[in-house]
Amino acid sequence: MQISSLKLDAFEPTLYLQTLAALAAVDGVSPDETAFIQRQAAGLGVDLADALAAAPKPVAEMGAAASETTRRLIYRDCFMLAHADGVVSEEERVMLSSIQRDLRIAPETASAIEAWTDRLSVLLVEADSLFGS
């Protein structure tokens, strides 16, 4: 599901992309993480270079203004990004916790999003083996 396929209130693509980039940078940006961020920017129709060059805003700003659905989707994408290179570092885990708090997502909801994302990843790997990439 692409974030651009949903109607999201108070969604700020620049802040979203900056959050993904900051998460990726905490332990060194991998090619898989770069590709994930580029796909998200393209799906949103946003120039990634412009988004990353803009003055950064706090994630809590979006957490205060965005709908619950928007916040959950952002957390999902951050979690997916942290897993894009196959390893979630301690630094990424700490930042994910901070993003979860800033987005005002309850710990049990974050855990449910993470479990769902893990199951989805297994299914995507299985689909790739069945149908090719």
CSV table of C-alpha atoms in Angstrom, one decimal:
chain,number,residue,atom,x,y,z
A,1,MET,CA,0.0,0.0,0.0
A,2,GLN,CA,1.5,3.3,-1.1
A,3,ILE,CA,0.9,6.2,1.3
A,4,SER,CA,-0.2,8.3,-1.7
A,5,SER,CA,-3.2,6.0,-2.4
A,6,LEU,CA,-4.8,7.2,0.9
A,7,LYS,CA,-6.4,10.5,1.8
A,8,LEU,CA,-4.4,11.6,4.8
A,9,ASP,CA,-5.2,14.7,6.8
A,10,ALA,CA,-2.3,16.9,8.1
A,11,PHE,CA,0.2,14.8,6.2
A,12,GLU,CA,3.4,16.6,5.4
A,13,PRO,CA,5.4,14.8,2.7
A,14,THR,CA,8.6,16.7,3.5
A,15,LEU,CA,8.5,15.9,7.2
A,16,TYR,CA,7.7,12.3,6.4
A,17,LEU,CA,10.7,12.0,4.0
A,18,GLN,CA,13.0,13.8,6.5
A,19,THR,CA,11.9,11.4,9.2
A,20,LEU,CA,12.7,8.4,7.0
A,21,ALA,CA,16.1,9.9,6.0
A,22,ALA,CA,17.0,10.7,9.7
A,23,LEU,CA,16.1,7.1,10.7
A,24,ALA,CA,18.2,5.6,7.9
A,25,ALA,CA,21.1,7.9,8.8
A,26,VAL,CA,21.5,6.8,12.5
A,27,ASP,CA,23.6,3.8,11.5
A,28,GLY,CA,24.6,4.6,8.0
A,29,VAL,CA,22.3,4.6,5.0
A,30,SER,CA,22.3,1.4,3.1
A,31,PRO,CA,21.4,1.1,-0.6
A,32,ASP,CA,18.1,-0.7,0.3
A,33,GLU,CA,17.2,2.2,2.6
A,34,THR,CA,18.0,4.7,0.0
A,35,ALA,CA,15.8,2.8,-2.5
A,36,PHE,CA,13.0,2.7,0.0
A,37,ILE,CA,13.1,6.4,0.6
A,38,GLN,CA,13.3,7.2,-3.2
A,39,ARG,CA,10.3,5.0,-3.9
A,40,GLN,CA,8.3,6.8,-1.2
A,41,ALA,CA,9.2,10.2,-2.6
A,42,ALA,CA,8.4,9.1,-6.1
A,43,GLY,CA,5.0,7.7,-5.0
A,44,LEU,CA,4.2,11.0,-3.3
A,45,GLY,CA,5.4,13.0,-6.4
A,46,VAL,CA,7.9,14.9,-4.2
A,47,ASP,CA,11.5,15.8,-5.2
A,48,LEU,CA,13.5,14.0,-2.6
A,49,ALA,CA,16.5,16.4,-2.8
A,50,ASP,CA,14.1,19.4,-2.2
A,51,ALA,CA,12.5,17.6,0.7
A,52,LEU,CA,15.7,16.8,2.4
A,53,ALA,CA,17.1,20.3,1.8
A,54,ALA,CA,14.1,21.9,3.5
A,55,ALA,CA,14.5,23.1,7.1
A,56,PRO,CA,13.7,20.1,9.4
A,57,LYS,CA,10.7,20.2,11.7
A,58,PRO,CA,10.1,18.0,14.7
A,59,VAL,CA,8.2,14.8,14.2
A,60,ALA,CA,6.0,15.7,17.2
A,61,GLU,CA,4.5,18.5,15.1
A,62,MET,CA,3.0,15.9,12.8
A,63,GLY,CA,2.1,13.8,15.8
A,64,ALA,CA,0.0,16.6,17.2
A,65,ALA,CA,-1.8,17.5,13.9
A,66,ALA,CA,-2.2,14.3,11.9
A,67,SER,CA,-4.9,11.7,12.2
A,68,GLU,CA,-4.4,8.4,13.9
A,69,THR,CA,-4.3,6.6,10.5
A,70,THR,CA,-1.6,9.0,9.2
A,71,ARG,CA,0.5,8.5,12.3
A,72,ARG,CA,0.2,4.7,12.2
A,73,LEU,CA,1.2,4.6,8.5
A,74,ILE,CA,4.2,6.8,9.1
A,75,TYR,CA,5.3,4.5,12.0
A,76,ARG,CA,4.7,1.5,9.7
A,77,ASP,CA,7.0,3.0,7.0
A,78,CYS,CA,9.6,3.9,9.6
A,79,PHE,CA,9.6,0.3,10.9
A,80,MET,CA,9.8,-1.1,7.3
A,81,LEU,CA,12.7,1.2,6.5
A,82,ALA,CA,14.6,0.1,9.6
A,83,HIS,CA,14.2,-3.5,8.3
A,84,ALA,CA,15.1,-2.6,4.7
A,85,ASP,CA,18.7,-3.6,5.0
A,86,GLY,CA,17.9,-6.8,7.0
A,87,VAL,CA,19.3,-5.5,10.3
A,88,VAL,CA,17.7,-3.2,12.9
A,89,SER,CA,20.5,-1.5,14.8
A,90,GLU,CA,20.2,-0.4,18.4
A,91,GLU,CA,20.4,3.2,17.2
A,92,GLU,CA,17.4,2.5,14.8
A,93,ARG,CA,15.5,0.9,17.6
A,94,VAL,CA,16.0,3.9,19.9
A,95,MET,CA,14.9,6.3,17.1
A,96,LEU,CA,11.9,4.1,16.4
A,97,SER,CA,10.9,4.4,20.0
A,98,SER,CA,11.3,8.2,19.8
A,99,ILE,CA,9.2,8.4,16.6
A,100,GLN,CA,6.5,6.2,18.2
A,101,ARG,CA,6.3,8.6,21.2
A,102,ASP,CA,6.4,11.7,19.0
A,103,LEU,CA,3.6,10.3,16.8
A,104,ARG,CA,1.6,9.5,19.9
A,105,ILE,CA,1.2,5.9,19.1
A,106,ALA,CA,0.4,3.6,22.0
A,107,PRO,CA,3.1,0.9,22.7
A,108,GLU,CA,0.6,-1.9,22.1
A,109,THR,CA,-0.4,-0.3,18.7
A,110,ALA,CA,3.3,0.0,17.7
A,111,SER,CA,3.8,-3.7,18.6
A,112,ALA,CA,0.8,-4.7,16.5
A,113,ILE,CA,2.0,-2.6,13.5
A,114,GLU,CA,5.5,-4.3,13.9
A,115,ALA,CA,4.0,-7.8,14.1
A,116,TRP,CA,1.8,-7.1,11.0
A,117,THR,CA,4.7,-5.7,9.1
A,118,ASP,CA,6.8,-8.8,10.0
A,119,ARG,CA,4.1,-11.1,8.7
A,120,LEU,CA,3.8,-9.0,5.5
A,121,SER,CA,7.5,-9.2,4.9
A,122,VAL,CA,7.4,-13.0,5.1
A,123,LEU,CA,4.5,-13.1,2.6
A,124,LEU,CA,6.4,-10.8,0.2
A,125,VAL,CA,9.5,-13.0,0.3
A,126,GLU,CA,7.3,-16.0,-0.4
A,127,ALA,CA,5.6,-14.2,-3.3
A,128,ASP,CA,8.9,-13.2,-4.7
A,129,SER,CA,10.1,-16.9,-4.7
A,130,LEU,CA,6.8,-18.0,-6.3
A,131,PHE,CA,6.5,-15.3,-9.0
A,132,GLY,CA,10.0,-13.8,-9.3
A,133,SER,CA,10.9,-10.2,-8.8
